[in-house]
Coordinates of N, CA and C in Angstrom, one line a residue:
M10 N 95.3 77.0 88.7 CA 95.6 76.8 90.1 C 94.4 76.0 90.8
L11 N 93.2 76.2 90.2 CA 92.1 75.4 90.7 C 91.9 74.2 89.9
I12 N 92.0 73.1 90.6 CA 92.0 71.8 90.0 C 90.8 71.5 89.1
D13 N 89.6 72.2 89.5 CA 88.4 71.9 88.8 C 88.0 73.2 87.9
L14 N 89.1 73.9 87.5 CA 88.7 75.2 86.7 C 88.0 74.8 85.4
D15 N 88.3 73.7 84.8 CA 87.7 73.4 83.5 C 86.3 73.2 83.7
E16 N 85.9 72.6 84.8 CA 84.4 72.3 85.2 C 83.7 73.6 85.5
R17 N 84.4 74.5 86.2 CA 83.8 75.9 86.5 C 83.6 76.6 85.3
L18 N 84.6 76.6 84.3 CA 84.4 77.4 83.0 C 83.3 76.8 82.2
R19 N 83.0 75.5 82.3 CA 81.9 74.9 81.6 C 80.6 75.5 82.1
H20 N 80.5 75.6 83.4 CA 79.3 76.2 84.0 C 79.2 77.7 83.7
A21 N 80.3 78.4 83.8 CA 80.3 79.8 83.5 C 79.9 80.1 82.1
T22 N 80.5 79.5 81.1 CA 80.2 79.7 79.7 C 78.8 79.3 79.3
A23 N 78.2 78.3 80.0 CA 76.8 78.0 79.8 C 75.8 79.1 80.1
A24 N 76.3 80.0 81.1 CA 75.4 81.0 81.6 C 75.8 82.4 81.1
F25 N 77.1 82.7 80.9 CA 77.5 84.1 80.5 C 78.8 83.9 79.6
P26 N 79.0 84.9 78.7 CA 80.2 85.0 78.1 C 81.4 85.1 79.1
T27 N 82.4 84.4 79.0 CA 83.5 84.2 80.0 C 84.8 84.5 79.5
T28 N 85.6 85.3 80.2 CA 87.0 85.6 79.8 C 87.9 85.1 80.9
V29 N 88.9 84.3 80.5 CA 89.9 83.8 81.5 C 91.2 84.5 81.2
L30 N 91.8 85.2 82.3 CA 93.0 85.8 82.1 C 94.1 84.8 82.5
T31 N 95.1 84.8 81.5 CA 96.1 83.7 81.6 C 97.4 84.3 81.1
N32 N 98.6 83.7 81.5 CA 99.9 84.0 80.8 C 100.1 82.9 79.8
A33 N 99.3 81.9 79.6 CA 99.4 80.8 78.5 C 100.7 80.0 78.7
M34 N 101.3 79.9 79.8 CA 102.6 79.3 80.0 C 102.6 77.9 80.6
V35 N 101.4 77.4 80.9 CA 101.5 76.1 81.6 C 100.5 75.1 80.8
W36 N 100.4 75.2 79.5 CA 99.5 74.3 78.7 C 100.3 73.2 78.2
Q37 N 100.5 72.2 79.1 CA 101.1 70.9 78.8 C 100.6 69.8 79.6
G38 N 100.7 68.6 79.2 CA 100.3 67.4 80.1 C 98.7 67.5 80.3
D39 N 98.5 67.3 81.5 CA 97.0 67.3 82.0 C 96.3 68.6 81.7
R40 N 97.1 69.7 82.0 CA 96.5 71.0 81.8 C 96.1 71.2 80.3
L41 N 97.0 70.7 79.4 CA 96.6 70.8 78.0 C 95.4 70.0 77.6
R42 N 95.3 68.8 78.2 CA 94.1 68.0 77.9 C 92.9 68.7 78.3
R43 N 92.9 69.3 79.5 CA 91.8 70.1 80.1 C 91.4 71.2 79.2
L44 N 92.5 71.9 78.7 CA 92.3 73.2 77.8 C 91.6 72.7 76.5
E45 N 92.1 71.5 75.9 CA 91.6 71.1 74.7 C 90.1 70.7 74.8
A46 N 89.7 70.3 76.0 CA 88.3 69.9 76.2 C 87.3 71.0 76.5
L47 N 87.8 72.3 76.7 CA 87.0 73.3 77.1 C 86.1 73.7 75.9
P48 N 84.9 74.3 76.2 CA 84.0 74.8 75.1 C 84.7 76.0 74.4
R49 N 84.4 76.1 73.2 CA 85.0 77.3 72.4 C 83.9 78.4 72.5
E50 N 82.7 78.1 72.5 CA 81.6 79.0 72.4 C 81.4 79.7 73.8
G51 N 81.4 81.0 73.8 CA 81.3 81.8 75.0 C 82.5 82.0 75.9
L52 N 83.7 81.5 75.4 CA 84.9 81.5 76.1 C 86.0 82.3 75.5
T53 N 86.6 83.3 76.1 CA 87.7 84.0 75.5 C 88.9 83.8 76.5
L54 N 90.1 83.5 75.9 CA 91.3 83.4 76.7 C 92.1 84.7 76.4
Q55 N 92.2 85.5 77.5 CA 92.9 86.8 77.4 C 94.3 86.5 77.9
I56 N 95.3 86.6 77.0 CA 96.7 86.2 77.3 C 97.5 87.4 77.4
S57 N 98.3 87.5 78.5 CA 99.2 88.7 78.8 C 100.5 88.5 78.0
L58 N 100.8 89.7 77.3 CA 102.0 89.7 76.5 C 102.4 91.3 76.5
D59 N 103.5 91.6 77.3 CA 103.7 93.0 77.6 C 104.7 93.7 76.6
S60 N 105.1 93.1 75.6 CA 105.9 93.6 74.5 C 106.0 92.7 73.3
A61 N 106.5 93.3 72.3 CA 106.6 92.5 71.0 C 108.0 91.8 70.9
T62 N 108.8 91.9 72.0 CA 110.1 91.2 72.0 C 110.4 90.7 73.4
P63 N 111.2 89.8 73.5 CA 111.5 89.2 74.9 C 112.1 90.2 75.9
R64 N 112.9 91.2 75.4 CA 113.6 92.1 76.4 C 112.7 92.7 77.4
L65 N 111.7 93.4 77.0 CA 110.8 94.0 78.1 C 109.9 93.0 78.7
H66 N 109.3 92.2 77.9 CA 108.3 91.2 78.6 C 109.1 90.3 79.6
D67 N 110.2 89.7 79.3 CA 111.0 89.0 80.2 C 111.5 89.7 81.5
R68 N 111.8 91.0 81.3 CA 112.2 91.8 82.4 C 111.1 91.9 83.5
H69 N 109.9 91.9 83.0 CA 108.7 92.1 83.9 C 108.2 90.7 84.4
R70 N 108.3 89.6 83.6 CA 107.7 88.3 83.9 C 108.6 87.2 84.0
G71 N 109.9 87.3 83.8 CA 110.9 86.3 84.0 C 111.5 85.8 82.7
A72 N 112.8 85.4 82.8 CA 113.5 84.9 81.6 C 112.7 83.8 80.9
G73 N 112.6 83.9 79.6 CA 112.0 82.8 78.8 C 110.5 82.9 78.7
S74 N 109.9 83.9 79.5 CA 108.4 84.0 79.6 C 107.8 84.5 78.2
F75 N 108.5 85.3 77.5 CA 108.0 85.8 76.2 C 107.8 84.6 75.2
E76 N 108.9 83.8 75.0 CA 108.7 82.7 74.0 C 107.6 81.8 74.4
T77 N 107.5 81.5 75.8 CA 106.5 80.5 76.2 C 105.1 81.1 76.0
A78 N 104.9 82.4 76.3 CA 103.6 83.1 76.1 C 103.2 83.0 74.6
V79 N 104.2 83.4 73.7 CA 103.9 83.5 72.3 C 103.5 82.1 71.8
A80 N 104.2 81.1 72.3 CA 103.8 79.7 71.9 C 102.4 79.4 72.4
G81 N 102.1 79.8 73.6 CA 100.7 79.6 74.2 C 99.7 80.3 73.3
I82 N 99.9 81.6 72.8 CA 99.1 82.3 72.0 C 98.7 81.5 70.8
R83 N 99.9 81.1 70.1 CA 99.7 80.3 68.8 C 99.0 79.0 69.1
Q84 N 99.2 78.4 70.2 CA 98.6 77.1 70.5 C 97.1 77.3 70.7
A85 N 96.7 78.4 71.4 CA 95.3 78.6 71.7 C 94.6 79.0 70.3
I86 N 95.3 79.7 69.5 CA 94.6 80.0 68.0 C 94.5 78.7 67.3
D87 N 95.5 77.9 67.3 CA 95.5 76.6 66.6 C 94.3 75.7 67.1
L88 N 94.1 75.8 68.4 CA 93.0 74.9 69.0 C 91.6 75.6 68.8
G89 N 91.5 76.7 68.1 CA 90.2 77.3 67.8 C 89.6 78.1 69.0
F90 N 90.4 78.6 69.8 CA 89.9 79.4 70.9 C 89.8 80.8 70.4
R91 N 88.7 81.6 70.9 CA 88.7 83.0 70.8 C 89.8 83.6 71.7
I92 N 90.7 84.3 71.3 CA 91.7 84.9 72.1 C 91.7 86.4 72.1
R93 N 92.3 86.9 73.1 CA 92.5 88.4 73.2 C 93.9 88.5 73.8
V94 N 94.8 89.3 73.3 CA 96.1 89.6 73.8 C 96.2 90.9 74.5
A95 N 96.6 90.8 75.8 CA 96.6 92.1 76.6 C 98.0 92.4 77.0
A96 N 98.3 93.7 76.8 CA 99.6 94.3 77.1 C 99.4 95.3 78.1
T97 N 100.2 95.3 79.2 CA 100.2 96.4 80.2 C 101.5 97.1 80.1
L98 N 101.5 98.4 79.7 CA 102.8 99.1 79.4 C 103.1 100.1 80.5
G99 N 104.3 99.9 81.0 CA 104.8 100.8 82.1 C 105.5 102.1 81.5
S100 N 106.1 102.8 82.4 CA 106.9 104.0 82.0 C 108.0 103.7 81.1
D101 N 108.5 102.5 81.2 CA 109.6 102.1 80.4 C 109.3 101.5 79.1
A102 N 108.1 101.6 78.6 CA 107.5 101.0 77.4 C 108.2 101.5 76.1
G103 N 108.6 102.8 76.1 CA 109.1 103.4 74.9 C 108.2 103.3 73.8
T104 N 108.8 102.6 72.6 CA 107.9 102.4 71.4 C 107.2 101.1 71.4
S105 N 107.0 100.5 72.5 CA 106.3 99.2 72.6 C 105.1 99.1 72.0
E106 N 104.2 100.2 72.1 CA 102.9 100.2 71.6 C 102.9 100.0 70.0
V107 N 103.7 100.7 69.3 CA 103.9 100.6 67.9 C 104.4 99.2 67.5
E108 N 105.4 98.7 68.2 CA 105.9 97.4 67.9 C 104.8 96.3 68.2
L109 N 104.1 96.5 69.3 CA 103.0 95.5 69.6 C 102.0 95.4 68.5
A110 N 101.6 96.6 68.0 CA 100.6 96.6 66.9 C 101.2 95.8 65.7
A111 N 102.4 96.0 65.3 CA 102.9 95.2 64.2 C 103.0 93.7 64.5
F112 N 103.3 93.3 65.7 CA 103.4 92.0 66.1 C 102.0 91.4 66.1
F113 N 101.0 92.1 66.6 CA 99.6 91.6 66.6 C 99.2 91.4 65.2
D114 N 99.5 92.3 64.3 CA 99.2 92.1 62.8 C 99.8 90.8 62.3
E115 N 101.0 90.5 62.7 CA 101.7 89.3 62.3 C 100.9 88.1 62.8
L116 N 100.4 88.2 64.1 CA 99.6 87.1 64.6 C 98.2 87.0 64.0
G117 N 97.7 88.0 63.2 CA 96.5 88.0 62.6 C 95.3 88.3 63.5
L118 N 95.7 89.2 64.6 CA 94.7 89.6 65.6 C 93.9 90.7 65.1
S119 N 92.6 90.7 65.2 CA 91.8 91.9 64.9 C 91.8 92.9 66.0
A120 N 91.3 94.0 65.8 CA 91.3 95.2 66.7 C 90.6 94.8 68.0
D121 N 89.6 93.9 67.9 CA 88.8 93.5 69.2 C 89.6 92.4 70.0
Q122 N 90.7 92.0 69.4 CA 91.5 90.9 70.1 C 92.7 91.5 70.7
R123 N 92.8 92.8 70.8 CA 94.0 93.5 71.3 C 93.6 94.4 72.5
V124 N 94.3 94.4 73.6 CA 94.1 95.2 74.6 C 95.4 95.8 75.1
V125 N 95.6 97.1 74.9 CA 96.8 97.7 75.3 C 96.5 98.8 76.2
R126 N 97.1 98.7 77.5 CA 96.7 99.7 78.5 C 97.9 100.1 79.3
R127 N 97.9 101.1 80.1 CA 98.9 101.5 81.0 C 98.8 100.9 82.3
I128 N 99.8 100.9 83.0 CA 99.8 100.3 84.4 C 98.9 101.1 85.3
A129 N 98.1 100.4 86.0 CA 97.2 100.9 87.0 C 97.9 101.0 88.4
K130 N 97.6 101.9 89.2 CA 98.2 102.1 90.5 C 97.4 101.1 91.4
Q131 N 97.7 99.9 91.2 CA 97.1 98.8 92.0 C 98.1 97.8 92.4
G132 N 97.8 96.9 93.4 CA 98.7 95.8 93.8 C 100.0 96.4 94.3
S133 N 101.1 96.0 93.8 CA 102.4 96.4 94.2 C 102.9 97.6 93.3
A134 N 102.2 98.1 92.4 CA 102.6 99.2 91.6 C 102.5 100.5 92.4
N135 N 103.6 101.2 92.5 CA 103.6 102.5 93.3 C 103.4 103.7 92.3
A136 N 103.3 103.5 91.0 CA 103.0 104.5 90.1 C 102.0 104.0 89.1
G137 N 101.3 104.9 88.4 CA 100.4 104.4 87.4 C 99.1 105.2 87.5
L138 N 98.1 104.8 86.6 CA 96.8 105.5 86.6 C 96.0 105.0 87.9
T139 N 95.3 106.0 88.5 CA 94.4 105.6 89.7 C 93.1 105.3 89.1
V140 N 92.6 104.2 89.6 CA 91.3 103.6 89.1 C 90.3 103.5 90.2
S141 N 89.0 103.6 89.9 CA 87.9 103.4 90.8 C 86.8 102.8 90.2
R142 N 85.7 102.4 90.9 CA 84.6 101.9 90.3 C 83.8 102.9 89.4
S143 N 84.0 104.1 89.7 CA 83.3 105.1 88.8 C 84.2 105.4 87.6
S144 N 85.4 105.1 87.6 CA 86.3 105.4 86.5 C 86.5 104.2 85.6
L145 N 86.1 103.1 86.0 CA 86.3 101.8 85.1 C 84.9 101.3 84.7
I146 N 84.9 101.0 83.4 CA 83.8 100.1 82.9 C 83.9 98.8 83.5
P147 N 82.8 98.3 84.1 CA 83.0 97.0 84.9 C 83.3 95.9 83.9
E148 N 84.2 95.0 84.3 CA 84.5 93.7 83.7 C 84.5 92.7 84.8
V149 N 83.4 92.3 85.2 CA 83.2 91.5 86.4 C 84.3 90.3 86.4
C150 N 84.9 90.3 87.6 CA 86.0 89.2 87.8 C 85.6 88.3 89.0
V151 N 85.7 87.0 88.8 CA 85.4 86.2 90.0 C 86.7 85.6 90.3
T152 N 87.0 85.6 91.6 CA 88.2 84.9 92.2 C 87.8 84.0 93.3
A153 N 88.6 83.4 94.0 CA 88.3 82.6 95.2 C 87.8 83.4 96.3
D154 N 88.2 84.7 96.3 CA 87.8 85.7 97.3 C 86.6 86.4 97.0
G155 N 85.9 86.2 95.9 CA 84.6 86.9 95.6 C 84.6 87.4 94.2
V156 N 83.7 88.4 94.1 CA 83.4 89.1 92.8 C 83.9 90.6 92.9
W157 N 84.6 91.0 91.8 CA 85.3 92.2 91.8 C 84.8 93.1 90.5
W158 N 84.9 94.3 90.7 CA 84.4 95.2 89.6 C 85.1 95.0 88.3
H159 N 86.5 94.8 88.5 CA 87.3 94.8 87.3 C 88.6 93.9 87.7
P160 N 89.1 93.2 86.7 CA 90.2 92.3 87.0 C 91.5 93.1 87.4
V161 N 91.6 94.4 86.9 CA 92.8 95.2 87.3 C 92.9 95.5 88.7
A162 N 91.8 95.4 89.4 CA 91.8 95.7 90.9 C 91.1 94.6 91.7
A163 N 91.4 93.4 91.3 CA 90.8 92.2 92.0 C 91.4 91.9 93.3
A164 N 92.1 92.8 93.9 CA 92.6 92.7 95.3 C 92.3 93.8 96.1
D165 N 91.8 94.9 95.5 CA 91.5 96.2 96.2 C 90.1 96.0 96.9
P166 N 90.1 96.2 98.2 CA 88.8 96.0 98.9 C 87.7 97.0 98.4
A167 N 88.1 98.1 97.9 CA 87.1 99.1 97.4 C 86.5 98.6 96.2
M168 N 87.1 97.7 95.5 CA 86.7 97.2 94.1 C 85.9 95.9 94.3
Q169 N 85.8 95.3 95.5 CA 85.0 94.1 95.7 C 83.6 94.4 95.7
V170 N 82.8 93.6 94.8 CA 81.4 93.8 94.7 C 80.7 92.8 95.7
N171 N 81.3 91.6 95.9 CA 80.7 90.6 96.8 C 81.7 89.7 97.2
D172 N 81.6 89.1 98.5 CA 82.6 88.3 98.9 C 82.4 86.8 98.6
H173 N 81.3 86.6 97.8 CA 81.0 85.2 97.3 C 80.4 85.4 96.0
W174 N 80.4 84.3 95.1 CA 80.0 84.5 93.8 C 78.6 84.0 93.4
A175 N 78.0 83.3 94.4 CA 76.6 82.6 94.1 C 75.6 83.4 94.8
P176 N 74.4 83.7 94.2 CA 74.1 83.6 92.8 C 74.7 84.7 92.0
L177 N 75.4 84.4 91.0 CA 76.2 85.3 90.2 C 75.3 86.3 89.5
A178 N 74.1 85.9 89.0 CA 73.2 86.8 88.4 C 72.8 88.0 89.3
D179 N 72.6 87.8 90.5 CA 72.2 88.9 91.4 C 73.3 89.9 91.5
T180 N 74.6 89.4 91.6 CA 75.8 90.3 91.7 C 76.0 91.0 90.4
I181 N 75.8 90.4 89.2 CA 75.8 91.1 87.9 C 74.8 92.2 87.9
E182 N 73.6 91.9 88.3 CA 72.6 92.9 88.2 C 72.9 94.1 89.2
A183 N 73.6 93.9 90.3 CA 74.0 95.0 91.2 C 75.1 95.7 90.5
V184 N 76.0 95.1 89.8 CA 77.0 95.9 89.0 C 76.4 96.8 88.0
R185 N 75.5 96.2 87.2 CA 74.8 97.0 86.2 C 74.2 98.2 86.8
S186 N 73.4 98.1 87.9 CA 72.7 99.2 88.5 C 73.7 100.2 89.0
E187 N 74.8 99.8 89.6 CA 75.8 100.8 90.1 C 76.4 101.4 88.9
Y188 N 76.7 100.8 87.9 CA 77.4 101.4 86.7 C 76.5 102.4 86.1
R189 N 75.2 102.1 86.0 CA 74.2 103.1 85.5 C 74.2 104.2 86.3
A190 N 74.2 104.2 87.6 CA 74.3 105.3 88.4 C 75.5 106.2 88.2
H191 N 76.6 105.5 88.1 CA 77.9 106.3 87.8 C 77.8 107.0 86.5
R192 N 77.2 106.4 85.5 CA 77.0 107.0 84.1 C 76.0 108.2 84.2
I193 N 75.0 108.0 84.9 CA 74.0 109.2 85.1 C 74.7 110.3 85.8
A194 N 75.4 110.0 86.9 CA 76.0 111.0 87.6 C 77.1 111.8 86.8
G195 N 77.8 111.1 86.0 CA 78.7 111.7 85.0 C 78.1 112.6 84.0
D196 N 77.0 112.0 83.4 CA 76.2 112.8 82.4 C 75.7 114.1 83.0
V197 N 75.1 114.1 84.2 CA 74.6 115.3 84.9 C 75.8 116.2 85.1
L198 N 76.9 115.8 85.6 CA 78.0 116.7 85.9 C 78.5 117.3 84.6
A199 N 78.6 116.5 83.5 CA 79.0 117.1 82.2 C 78.0 118.1 81.7
S200 N 76.7 117.9 81.8 CA 75.7 118.7 81.3 C 75.7 120.1 82.0
T201 N 76.3 120.2 83.2 CA 76.3 121.5 83.9 C 77.4 122.4 83.4
F202 N 78.3 122.0 82.5 CA 79.3 122.8 82.0 C 79.3 122.8 80.5
P203 N 78.1 123.2 79.9 CA 78.1 123.3 78.3 C 79.0 124.5 77.9
C204 N 79.6 124.3 76.7 CA 80.4 125.3 76.1 C 79.9 125.9 74.8
A205 N 78.8 125.2 74.3 CA 78.3 125.8 73.1 C 76.8 125.7 73.1

């Protein structure tokens, strides 16, 4: 959606390992040329795929989206990108997790290239896991609206770290400091209830 996204990614990957969340569905024409020109070093394309078959994925994301996403995954692999495939499973997932594992094996994805999680109670979801800054390991997410603790909550005001992203190094350090404080508080609480 950002016309200069490729240029921003070049700057980001030069400074930090960078992950782009994508549905991999619009890689054609000029967008494909921009994708092909992106650096491979320091960049991960995290592609959403919510089931191993079209039935469930298309129900959530639209008819035909499964086939397009799978083609995008294969295209990214063929272009030499580091990819990660992420599935968000709802209460209707059934045996999807087992089926996804088999499909990920078919694609040749290693364990660190797979993210399978449950729906978080964020955005328009009225059910799911409740998340907070203290319950999530930070995965800094930069959007046009600022910097967020984690991509799963990149619209929740309580999860916004900063309303601008420059200088990003200062914001990253603030996230690290806050995360350390959450971990210390959790460790202190856990140590007050020893069982052995």
